[in-house]
Amino acid sequence: MKRNKVLVGNWKMHKLAVDAKHFSQDSRELVALAKKHQVLLGVAPTYLSLQVTKENNPELLVLSQNVYFEDKGAFTGEISWPMLEEIHVDGALIGHSERRTYFNETSLACHKKIAKMLSLDRYALYCVGETLSEFQAGLTKEVIRKQISEGLQGLSTNNFHKLIIAYEPVWSIGTGINASAEIAQDICKFIREELANLFSKDLSDRLPILYGGSVKPNNIAEYLSLSDVDGALVGGASLEIHSFKELLQAII
Ligand code: PGA
């Protein structure tokens, strides 16, 4: 089954708003190129750079790096979806391993956030992946199965066309130790099978599954050539416009 490709840059806690503005302006021609080749191109800036990024390139997919599942209330430090929607954000990353590791985010909390996004027909890019010790103990599939079922089970499939899954082995994020093509294909295929079990094969065949973890311009094409990998979630190599452009050029 042919699925559209997806390339999303996760900026993490990088870039001042002024830097995001310049990047966004410079990325206009990339969006046009991406569209021509059926690639969904996006970035996930910090909360404070979302607005300037969207304003300077409305065609770029702009995702927040998190979102709270309540709309308003006594939740100091949180940002809700209506606040993001007001500045035309398209959706959110959910369950990135840095949020799971440093901010104790659980798959059950992710579930509420994903449900919120999908029910409003907004993008939910749900990240799953095992830690190094889980990988070494041979627990990868067990961990992924749990993250997938806790995050997604019971959700209405009506709005699944804006659901994207990213497999990001924690040991490969920011380490330069990227997963081999065999591992990426094996786990992305496994995720697709789990989705087929939970929902339907038809639905799992249509969902984009991305690989993330030390993706660079010189290795992205290999991942994209794998039958169950539809795109990449990229941290470090997405920060500079020339490198972001190289990533896109390598997959079109
Ligand atoms: P990296 O980050 O490309 O810098 O390894 C990937 C991610 O955290 O999404």
CSV table of C-alpha atoms and ligand atoms in Angstrom, one decimal:
chain,number,residue,atom,x,y,z
A,1,MET,CA,0.0,0.0,0.0
A,2,LYS,CA,1.4,3.4,-1.0
A,3,ARG,CA,1.2,6.0,1.8
A,4,ASN,CA,2.3,9.6,1.7
A,5,LYS,CA,5.6,10.4,3.2
A,6,VAL,CA,6.1,12.5,6.4
A,7,LEU,CA,9.0,14.5,7.5
A,8,VAL,CA,8.8,16.3,10.8
A,9,GLY,CA,11.5,18.3,12.6
A,10,ASN,CA,11.4,18.2,16.4
A,11,TRP,CA,13.2,21.4,17.6
A,12,LYS,CA,12.9,20.4,21.3
A,13,MET,CA,14.1,23.3,23.5
A,14,HIS,CA,16.0,25.1,20.7
A,15,LYS,CA,15.6,28.3,18.8
A,16,LEU,CA,14.5,31.8,19.9
A,17,ALA,CA,11.4,33.1,18.2
A,18,VAL,CA,13.6,35.2,15.9
A,19,ASP,CA,15.4,32.1,14.7
A,20,ALA,CA,12.2,30.2,14.2
A,21,LYS,CA,10.9,33.1,12.1
A,22,HIS,CA,13.9,33.0,9.8
A,23,PHE,CA,13.7,29.2,9.5
A,24,SER,CA,10.0,29.4,8.7
A,25,GLN,CA,10.5,32.1,6.0
A,26,ASP,CA,13.3,30.0,4.5
A,27,SER,CA,11.2,26.9,4.5
A,28,ARG,CA,8.5,28.3,2.1
A,29,GLU,CA,10.1,26.9,-1.0
A,30,LEU,CA,10.6,23.5,0.8
A,31,VAL,CA,6.9,23.2,1.5
A,32,ALA,CA,6.1,23.8,-2.2
A,33,LEU,CA,8.7,21.1,-3.1
A,34,ALA,CA,7.3,18.7,-0.5
A,35,LYS,CA,3.7,19.1,-1.7
A,36,LYS,CA,4.8,18.4,-5.3
A,37,HIS,CA,6.1,15.1,-4.1
A,38,GLN,CA,3.3,14.2,-1.6
A,39,VAL,CA,5.5,14.7,1.4
A,40,LEU,CA,3.8,16.1,4.6
A,41,LEU,CA,6.5,18.5,5.9
A,42,GLY,CA,6.4,19.9,9.4
A,43,VAL,CA,8.2,21.2,12.5
A,44,ALA,CA,7.5,21.1,16.2
A,45,PRO,CA,8.8,24.4,17.7
A,46,THR,CA,8.7,25.4,21.4
A,47,TYR,CA,5.4,26.9,22.5
A,48,LEU,CA,6.8,30.4,22.3
A,49,SER,CA,7.8,30.0,18.6
A,50,LEU,CA,4.7,28.3,17.4
A,51,GLN,CA,2.9,31.4,16.3
A,52,VAL,CA,5.8,33.1,14.5
A,53,THR,CA,6.5,29.8,12.7
A,54,LYS,CA,2.9,29.4,11.5
A,55,GLU,CA,2.5,33.0,10.6
A,56,ASN,CA,5.6,33.1,8.4
A,57,ASN,CA,4.8,29.9,6.6
A,58,PRO,CA,1.1,28.9,6.9
A,59,GLU,CA,1.5,25.9,4.6
A,60,LEU,CA,4.1,24.3,6.9
A,61,LEU,CA,2.6,21.7,9.3
A,62,VAL,CA,3.2,23.2,12.8
A,63,LEU,CA,2.9,20.9,15.8
A,64,SER,CA,3.4,21.7,19.5
A,65,GLN,CA,5.7,19.4,21.4
A,66,ASN,CA,3.0,18.7,24.0
A,67,VAL,CA,-0.6,19.7,24.9
A,68,TYR,CA,-2.7,19.3,28.0
A,69,PHE,CA,-5.9,17.3,27.7
A,70,GLU,CA,-8.1,19.7,29.7
A,71,ASP,CA,-9.3,22.9,28.0
A,72,LYS,CA,-8.8,25.2,31.0
A,73,GLY,CA,-8.5,25.3,34.7
A,74,ALA,CA,-6.1,25.2,37.6
A,75,PHE,CA,-3.2,23.5,35.9
A,76,THR,CA,-0.2,25.7,36.4
A,77,GLY,CA,2.3,25.6,33.7
A,78,GLU,CA,0.2,23.7,31.2
A,79,ILE,CA,-1.1,24.8,27.7
A,80,SER,CA,-4.4,23.6,26.4
A,81,TRP,CA,-5.6,22.8,22.9
A,82,PRO,CA,-7.9,25.9,22.5
A,83,MET,CA,-4.8,28.1,23.2
A,84,LEU,CA,-2.9,26.3,20.5
A,85,GLU,CA,-5.7,26.4,18.1
A,86,GLU,CA,-6.1,30.1,18.5
A,87,ILE,CA,-2.6,30.5,16.9
A,88,HIS,CA,-3.4,28.0,14.2
A,89,VAL,CA,-1.3,25.1,15.4
A,90,ASP,CA,-2.1,21.9,13.5
A,91,GLY,CA,-1.7,19.3,16.2
A,92,ALA,CA,0.8,18.0,18.7
A,93,LEU,CA,3.6,15.5,19.3
A,94,ILE,CA,2.5,13.2,22.1
A,95,GLY,CA,4.6,11.0,24.3
A,96,HIS,CA,8.1,11.9,23.1
A,97,SER,CA,10.6,9.9,25.2
A,98,GLU,CA,12.0,13.1,26.7
A,99,ARG,CA,8.6,13.8,28.1
A,100,ARG,CA,8.2,10.3,29.3
A,101,THR,CA,11.7,10.3,30.9
A,102,TYR,CA,12.0,13.8,32.4
A,103,PHE,CA,8.4,14.7,33.0
A,104,ASN,CA,6.9,11.3,33.9
A,105,GLU,CA,4.4,11.3,31.1
A,106,THR,CA,2.6,7.9,30.9
A,107,SER,CA,0.9,6.2,28.0
A,108,LEU,CA,-2.4,6.7,29.8
A,109,ALA,CA,-1.9,10.5,29.9
A,110,CYS,CA,-0.9,10.3,26.2
A,111,HIS,CA,-4.1,8.5,25.6
A,112,LYS,CA,-6.2,11.5,26.8
A,113,LYS,CA,-4.1,13.8,24.7
A,114,ILE,CA,-4.4,11.7,21.6
A,115,ALA,CA,-8.1,11.4,22.1
A,116,LYS,CA,-8.4,15.2,22.4
A,117,MET,CA,-6.5,15.8,19.2
A,118,LEU,CA,-8.2,13.2,17.1
A,119,SER,CA,-11.7,14.1,18.3
A,120,LEU,CA,-11.1,17.6,17.0
A,121,ASP,CA,-9.6,16.4,13.8
A,122,ARG,CA,-6.1,17.6,14.6
A,123,TYR,CA,-2.8,15.8,14.2
A,124,ALA,CA,-1.5,13.5,16.9
A,125,LEU,CA,2.0,12.3,16.4
A,126,TYR,CA,2.4,9.6,19.0
A,127,CYS,CA,5.9,8.5,19.9
A,128,VAL,CA,6.8,5.1,21.2
A,129,GLY,CA,10.1,3.4,21.8
A,130,GLU,CA,12.2,1.3,24.3
A,131,THR,CA,15.1,2.4,26.5
A,132,LEU,CA,18.6,1.0,26.1
A,133,SER,CA,18.1,-1.4,29.0
A,134,GLU,CA,14.8,-2.6,27.7
A,135,PHE,CA,16.4,-3.1,24.3
A,136,GLN,CA,19.3,-5.1,25.8
A,137,ALA,CA,16.9,-7.2,27.8
A,138,GLY,CA,15.0,-8.1,24.6
A,139,LEU,CA,11.9,-6.3,25.8
A,140,THR,CA,11.4,-4.0,22.8
A,141,LYS,CA,8.2,-5.5,21.4
A,142,GLU,CA,6.7,-6.0,24.8
A,143,VAL,CA,7.3,-2.3,25.6
A,144,ILE,CA,6.0,-1.1,22.3
A,145,ARG,CA,2.9,-3.3,22.5
A,146,LYS,CA,2.0,-1.7,25.9
A,147,GLN,CA,2.7,1.8,24.7
A,148,ILE,CA,0.5,1.3,21.6
A,149,SER,CA,-2.4,-0.4,23.4
A,150,GLU,CA,-2.4,2.0,26.4
A,151,GLY,CA,-2.1,5.0,24.1
A,152,LEU,CA,-4.6,4.1,21.5
A,153,GLN,CA,-7.0,1.3,22.7
A,154,GLY,CA,-10.6,2.4,22.8
A,155,LEU,CA,-10.2,5.5,20.7
A,156,SER,CA,-12.8,6.1,18.0
A,157,THR,CA,-11.2,5.3,14.7
A,158,ASN,CA,-13.3,7.9,12.9
A,159,ASN,CA,-10.5,10.5,12.9
A,160,PHE,CA,-7.5,8.2,12.6
A,161,HIS,CA,-6.5,9.9,9.3
A,162,LYS,CA,-4.6,12.5,11.5
A,163,LEU,CA,-2.9,9.9,13.6
A,164,ILE,CA,0.8,9.4,13.0
A,165,ILE,CA,3.0,6.9,14.9
A,166,ALA,CA,6.8,7.4,15.4
A,167,TYR,CA,9.0,4.6,16.5
A,168,GLU,CA,11.9,6.2,18.3
A,169,PRO,CA,14.3,3.8,20.2
A,170,VAL,CA,15.4,5.9,23.2
A,171,TRP,CA,19.0,4.7,22.8
A,172,SER,CA,19.2,6.2,19.4
A,173,ILE,CA,17.9,9.7,20.1
A,174,GLY,CA,20.6,12.3,20.0
A,175,THR,CA,23.3,9.7,20.3
A,176,GLY,CA,24.4,9.2,16.7
A,177,ILE,CA,23.7,5.5,17.2
A,178,ASN,CA,20.8,5.0,14.8
A,179,ALA,CA,18.8,1.8,14.7
A,180,SER,CA,19.8,-0.5,11.8
A,181,ALA,CA,17.4,-0.7,8.9
A,182,GLU,CA,16.5,-4.3,10.0
A,183,ILE,CA,15.5,-3.1,13.5
A,184,ALA,CA,13.5,-0.1,12.1
A,185,GLN,CA,11.6,-2.2,9.6
A,186,ASP,CA,11.0,-5.0,12.1
A,187,ILE,CA,9.6,-2.7,14.8
A,188,CYS,CA,7.6,-0.5,12.4
A,189,LYS,CA,6.0,-3.7,10.9
A,190,PHE,CA,5.3,-4.9,14.4
A,191,ILE,CA,3.6,-1.6,15.2
A,192,ARG,CA,1.5,-2.0,12.1
A,193,GLU,CA,0.5,-5.5,13.1
A,194,GLU,CA,-0.4,-4.4,16.6
A,195,LEU,CA,-2.6,-1.7,15.1
A,196,ALA,CA,-4.3,-4.3,12.8
A,197,ASN,CA,-5.0,-6.4,15.9
A,198,LEU,CA,-6.4,-3.5,17.9
A,199,PHE,CA,-8.4,-1.9,15.0
A,200,SER,CA,-8.3,-3.3,11.5
A,201,LYS,CA,-5.8,-4.2,8.8
A,202,ASP,CA,-7.3,-1.7,6.5
A,203,LEU,CA,-6.8,1.1,9.0
A,204,SER,CA,-3.2,0.0,9.9
A,205,ASP,CA,-2.3,-0.2,6.3
A,206,ARG,CA,-3.2,3.5,5.9
A,207,LEU,CA,-1.4,4.9,9.0
A,208,PRO,CA,1.9,6.6,8.5
A,209,ILE,CA,4.6,5.1,10.8
A,210,LEU,CA,7.9,7.1,11.1
A,211,TYR,CA,11.3,6.2,12.4
A,212,GLY,CA,13.2,8.6,14.6
A,213,GLY,CA,16.6,8.6,16.3
A,214,SER,CA,19.8,10.1,14.8
A,215,VAL,CA,18.2,10.5,11.4
A,216,LYS,CA,20.6,12.5,9.1
A,217,PRO,CA,20.6,13.5,5.5
A,218,ASN,CA,22.9,10.6,4.7
A,219,ASN,CA,20.8,7.9,6.3
A,220,ILE,CA,17.2,9.0,5.8
A,221,ALA,CA,16.8,7.5,2.3
A,222,GLU,CA,17.6,4.0,3.6
A,223,TYR,CA,14.8,4.3,6.3
A,224,LEU,CA,12.3,5.6,3.8
A,225,SER,CA,13.1,2.7,1.4
A,226,LEU,CA,11.7,0.2,4.1
A,227,SER,CA,8.3,-1.1,3.4
A,228,ASP,CA,6.8,-0.1,6.8
A,229,VAL,CA,8.6,3.2,7.3
A,230,ASP,CA,6.8,6.1,5.9
A,231,GLY,CA,8.8,9.0,7.2
A,232,ALA,CA,11.1,10.4,9.8
A,233,LEU,CA,10.9,12.4,13.0
A,234,VAL,CA,14.2,14.3,13.2
A,235,GLY,CA,15.8,16.2,16.0
A,236,GLY,CA,19.3,17.6,15.6
A,237,ALA,CA,19.4,17.4,11.8
A,238,SER,CA,16.2,19.5,11.5
A,239,LEU,CA,17.5,22.6,13.2
A,240,GLU,CA,19.4,24.2,10.3
A,241,ILE,CA,17.5,25.0,7.2
A,242,HIS,CA,20.1,23.6,4.8
A,243,SER,CA,20.1,20.2,6.6
A,244,PHE,CA,16.3,20.2,6.7
A,245,LYS,CA,16.4,20.8,3.0
A,246,GLU,CA,18.8,17.9,2.5
A,247,LEU,CA,16.6,15.6,4.5
A,248,LEU,CA,13.7,16.5,2.2
A,249,GLN,CA,15.7,16.2,-1.0
A,250,ALA,CA,16.9,12.8,0.0
A,251,ILE,CA,13.4,11.4,0.2
A,252,ILE,CA,11.7,12.9,-2.9
B,1,PGA,P1,17.6,13.1,17.0
B,1,PGA,O1,16.2,13.3,17.8
B,1,PGA,O2,17.3,13.1,15.5
B,1,PGA,O3,18.4,14.3,17.4
B,1,PGA,O4,18.2,11.8,17.4
B,1,PGA,C1,15.0,12.6,17.4
B,1,PGA,C2,13.9,12.9,18.2
B,1,PGA,O5,14.0,13.1,19.5
B,1,PGA,O6,12.7,13.0,17.8
